[in-house]
Structures are given as structure tokens and as C-alpha cells.
mmCIF file of C-alpha atoms in Angstrom:
data_model
loop_
_atom_site.group_PDB
_atom_site.id
_atom_site.type_symbol
_atom_site.label_atom_id
_atom_site.label_comp_id
_atom_site.label_asym_id
_atom_site.label_seq_id
_atom_site.Cartn_x
_atom_site.Cartn_y
_atom_site.Cartn_z
ATOM 1 C CA MET A 1 82.960 69.976 133.569
ATOM 2 C CA SER A 2 80.124 73.017 134.909
ATOM 3 C CA LEU A 3 78.426 76.261 132.426
ATOM 4 C CA ALA A 4 79.658 77.606 135.701
ATOM 5 C CA ARG A 5 83.460 76.469 135.666
ATOM 6 C CA LYS A 6 83.672 77.213 132.358
ATOM 7 C CA THR A 7 82.323 80.519 132.365
ATOM 8 C CA GLY A 8 84.300 81.458 135.274
ATOM 9 C CA ALA A 9 87.622 79.942 133.259
ATOM 10 C CA TYR A 10 86.038 82.496 130.184
ATOM 11 C CA SER A 11 85.470 84.923 132.306
ATOM 12 C CA GLY A 12 88.900 84.980 134.420
ATOM 13 C CA TYR A 13 90.610 84.581 130.170
ATOM 14 C CA ASN A 14 88.638 88.181 129.398
ATOM 15 C CA GLU A 15 89.918 89.593 132.427
ATOM 16 C CA TYR A 16 93.692 88.315 131.296
ATOM 17 C CA LYS A 17 93.613 90.102 127.640
ATOM 18 C CA SER A 18 92.182 92.993 128.780
ATOM 19 C CA ASN A 19 94.920 93.085 131.283
ATOM 20 C CA GLU A 20 97.287 92.375 129.000
ATOM 21 C CA ILE A 21 95.756 94.896 126.517
ATOM 22 C CA SER A 22 95.439 97.492 128.421
ATOM 23 C CA THR A 23 99.367 97.363 130.350
ATOM 24 C CA VAL A 24 101.062 96.812 127.025
ATOM 25 C CA SER A 25 102.885 100.106 124.797
ATOM 26 C CA GLN A 26 100.440 102.138 121.963
ATOM 27 C CA VAL A 27 103.579 100.716 119.179
ATOM 28 C CA LYS A 28 102.617 97.279 120.533
ATOM 29 C CA LEU A 29 98.911 97.632 120.600
ATOM 30 C CA ILE A 30 99.845 98.310 116.857
ATOM 31 C CA VAL A 31 101.609 95.541 115.972
ATOM 32 C CA MET A 32 99.117 93.514 117.647
ATOM 33 C CA LEU A 33 96.328 95.080 115.181
ATOM 34 C CA PHE A 34 98.131 93.689 112.411
ATOM 35 C CA ASP A 35 98.620 91.292 113.304
ATOM 36 C CA GLY A 36 95.351 90.110 114.188
ATOM 37 C CA ALA A 37 94.521 91.629 110.931
ATOM 38 C CA ILE A 38 96.935 89.599 109.063
ATOM 39 C CA ARG A 39 95.545 86.020 111.074
ATOM 40 C CA PHE A 40 91.974 86.894 109.727
ATOM 41 C CA LEU A 41 93.072 87.560 106.017
ATOM 42 C CA GLY A 42 94.779 83.744 106.253
ATOM 43 C CA ILE A 43 91.135 82.792 107.614
ATOM 44 C CA ALA A 44 89.992 84.288 104.746
ATOM 45 C CA LYS A 45 91.883 83.243 102.193
ATOM 46 C CA ASP A 46 92.151 79.420 103.318
ATOM 47 C CA ASN A 47 88.131 79.591 103.340
ATOM 48 C CA MET A 48 87.795 80.497 99.572
ATOM 49 C CA ASN A 49 88.172 76.400 98.879
ATOM 50 C CA PRO A 50 86.152 74.911 99.226
ATOM 51 C CA ARG A 51 83.751 78.469 99.451
ATOM 52 C CA LYS A 52 82.428 79.295 103.097
ATOM 53 C CA TYR A 53 82.010 82.795 101.675
ATOM 54 C CA ASP A 54 80.496 83.380 104.977
ATOM 55 C CA VAL A 55 84.203 83.110 106.499
ATOM 56 C CA VAL A 56 85.713 84.847 104.265
ATOM 57 C CA ASN A 57 83.270 87.634 104.572
ATOM 58 C CA ASN A 58 82.976 88.083 107.961
ATOM 59 C CA HIS A 59 86.977 87.666 108.733
ATOM 60 C CA ILE A 60 87.987 89.927 105.725
ATOM 61 C CA ILE A 61 84.990 92.325 107.442
ATOM 62 C CA LYS A 62 87.300 92.087 111.066
ATOM 63 C CA THR A 63 90.490 93.174 109.079
ATOM 64 C CA GLN A 64 88.716 96.449 107.858
ATOM 65 C CA ASP A 65 87.614 97.005 111.259
ATOM 66 C CA ILE A 66 91.041 96.641 112.369
ATOM 67 C CA ILE A 67 92.448 98.858 109.803
ATOM 68 C CA THR A 68 89.336 101.474 110.267
ATOM 69 C CA GLU A 69 90.810 101.400 113.986
ATOM 70 C CA LEU A 70 93.926 102.613 113.066
ATOM 71 C CA LEU A 71 93.127 104.542 110.365
ATOM 72 C CA LEU A 72 91.040 106.646 113.351
ATOM 73 C CA SER A 73 93.953 106.568 115.874
ATOM 74 C CA LEU A 74 95.814 108.137 113.469
ATOM 75 C CA ASN A 75 97.349 111.626 114.858
ATOM 76 C CA MET A 76 97.836 113.730 112.207
ATOM 77 C CA ASP A 77 98.883 116.696 113.278
ATOM 78 C CA GLU A 78 101.484 115.304 115.261
ATOM 79 C CA GLY A 79 101.947 112.743 112.631
ATOM 80 C CA LYS A 80 102.601 114.849 109.634
ATOM 81 C CA GLU A 81 104.258 113.073 106.782
ATOM 82 C CA VAL A 82 103.972 109.939 107.654
ATOM 83 C CA ALA A 83 100.191 110.248 109.189
ATOM 84 C CA ASN A 84 100.342 111.131 105.989
ATOM 85 C CA ASN A 85 101.253 108.381 104.143
ATOM 86 C CA LEU A 86 99.722 106.096 106.477
ATOM 87 C CA LEU A 87 96.353 106.935 105.997
ATOM 88 C CA SER A 88 96.801 106.403 102.065
ATOM 89 C CA LEU A 89 98.011 102.916 102.449
ATOM 90 C CA TYR A 90 94.894 102.382 104.943
ATOM 91 C CA ILE A 91 92.275 103.666 102.743
ATOM 92 C CA TYR A 92 94.342 102.082 99.663
ATOM 93 C CA LEU A 93 93.785 98.738 101.732
ATOM 94 C CA LYS A 94 90.392 99.683 102.887
ATOM 95 C CA LYS A 95 89.359 99.855 99.336
ATOM 96 C CA ARG A 96 91.467 96.996 98.138
ATOM 97 C CA LEU A 97 89.558 94.270 100.756
ATOM 98 C CA LEU A 98 86.607 95.328 99.878
ATOM 99 C CA GLU A 99 87.124 94.795 96.353
ATOM 100 C CA ALA A 100 88.425 90.749 97.750
ATOM 101 C CA ASN A 101 85.399 90.474 98.949
ATOM 102 C CA MET A 102 83.063 90.976 96.556
ATOM 103 C CA LYS A 103 85.581 89.386 94.248
ATOM 104 C CA LYS A 104 86.477 86.549 96.590
ATOM 105 C CA ASP A 105 89.993 86.923 94.655
ATOM 106 C CA LYS A 106 93.132 85.489 96.689
ATOM 107 C CA GLN A 107 96.151 87.416 94.686
ATOM 108 C CA ILE A 108 93.939 90.744 96.219
ATOM 109 C CA LEU A 109 94.274 89.321 99.453
ATOM 110 C CA ASP A 110 98.340 88.419 99.107
ATOM 111 C CA GLU A 111 98.526 92.028 98.204
ATOM 112 C CA CYS A 112 97.258 92.592 101.044
ATOM 113 C CA ILE A 113 98.802 90.874 103.626
ATOM 114 C CA LYS A 114 101.889 91.623 101.860
ATOM 115 C CA ILE A 115 101.316 94.948 103.313
ATOM 116 C CA LEU A 116 100.761 94.474 106.619
ATOM 117 C CA THR A 117 103.248 93.033 107.139
ATOM 118 C CA GLU A 118 105.730 95.413 105.713
ATOM 119 C CA LEU A 119 103.641 97.631 108.171
ATOM 120 C CA LYS A 120 103.720 95.322 110.737
ATOM 121 C CA THR A 121 107.741 94.866 110.605
ATOM 122 C CA SER A 122 108.362 98.553 111.052
ATOM 123 C CA TRP A 123 106.144 99.166 113.444
ATOM 124 C CA GLU A 124 108.433 96.334 114.793
ATOM 125 C CA GLU A 125 111.623 97.381 114.431
ATOM 126 C CA LEU A 126 110.637 100.481 116.259
ATOM 127 C CA ASP A 127 108.999 99.309 119.106
ATOM 128 C CA LYS A 128 112.469 97.683 119.503
ATOM 129 C CA LYS A 129 113.458 101.134 118.896
ATOM 130 C CA GLU A 130 111.790 102.401 121.677
ATOM 131 C CA PRO A 131 112.926 102.908 125.761
ATOM 132 C CA GLN A 132 110.296 100.462 126.658
ATOM 133 C CA SER A 133 108.106 102.208 129.631
ATOM 134 C CA SER A 134 105.092 102.051 130.498
ATOM 135 C CA THR A 135 101.583 102.607 128.666
ATOM 136 C CA GLN A 136 101.425 105.931 127.156
ATOM 137 C CA THR A 137 98.154 107.259 127.450
ATOM 138 C CA THR A 138 98.396 110.867 125.986
ATOM 139 C CA GLY A 139 96.961 111.568 122.976
ATOM 140 C CA GLY A 140 94.498 109.448 120.679
ATOM 141 C CA ARG A 141 91.008 108.745 121.528
ATOM 142 C CA ALA A 142 90.012 107.323 124.363
ATOM 143 C CA THR A 143 91.142 104.002 123.065
ATOM 144 C CA GLY A 144 94.893 105.244 124.163
ATOM 145 C CA ILE A 145 96.144 104.566 120.469
ATOM 146 C CA SER A 146 98.103 108.155 119.337
ATOM 147 C CA ILE A 147 100.220 107.371 115.947
ATOM 148 C CA THR A 148 102.505 109.815 115.714
ATOM 149 C CA GLY A 149 104.802 108.142 113.089
#
């Protein structure tokens, strides 16, 4: 296959993924972020033995980036107590991930995966209750994510 065909196919895939992301609801986008974070931590865990610490480090950092995005998207004015609780959880997760990365500790990663999975499940339940509508773009930062609780 020629480089042009590969590049074209890759470009088409990126356009498809970009369109998919831009047309989902905020809640579904949050669930996708949790999915990614959980997946990245699984990869990090899998690479602790045999000690591929560069892979572990990169995937923990990717997870931290996702959590940072979730943290920055909190709407503290509208979310009140729920937003404050999520803020505390996200800060805790960031601290634990830093510790896990420094110590290369699978147990801490398991703890973080458990918390992220519980959060993801809560958001999935919220998505089931939310009326199916087009993408919400009110509030939040330029990303269009606004977590109001």
C-alpha cells in the first residue's frame, strides 16, 4: 500500500473519530475519557513486568492528563457539592498516580482503576437517565465539556 493511501486512510479515520467525539453528549464524552484513563492504567500495569518503565510512565502521564482535563472542566458554580466532591477525587487520583509512577506500584494503580471504574459507572447511569439529545455546548471551557453534577 502506498504512503498516500495509508495517510489518506489514517486521515479519514481521524476525521471519523473527530466527528464521533464532536457529536456525542457531554456525559458520553466524560464516559469516553474514563474509558481511556482505565485503559491507559491497564497498559501501565501490564508493562510493569517485564519492567518497561518508559511505557508505564507514558501511560500514567496520559491518565493524569485525562484527569486534569476532567478537573479543569468542572463547573464549580453550578455543580456545587457534586463538583466539589469530584474535585477532591480528581486531586486525590492525581496524587496517587504520581506516587504510583514514582514507586511503580501496581496496588496503587489498582486502587485508581477501581475509583475510575466506579466514577465511569456513575456517569453511564446518568447517561441512561439523560434524555437523548444533540451535543450540548453550553458552559464549560472551549472543549465544550461542562460537568455540572
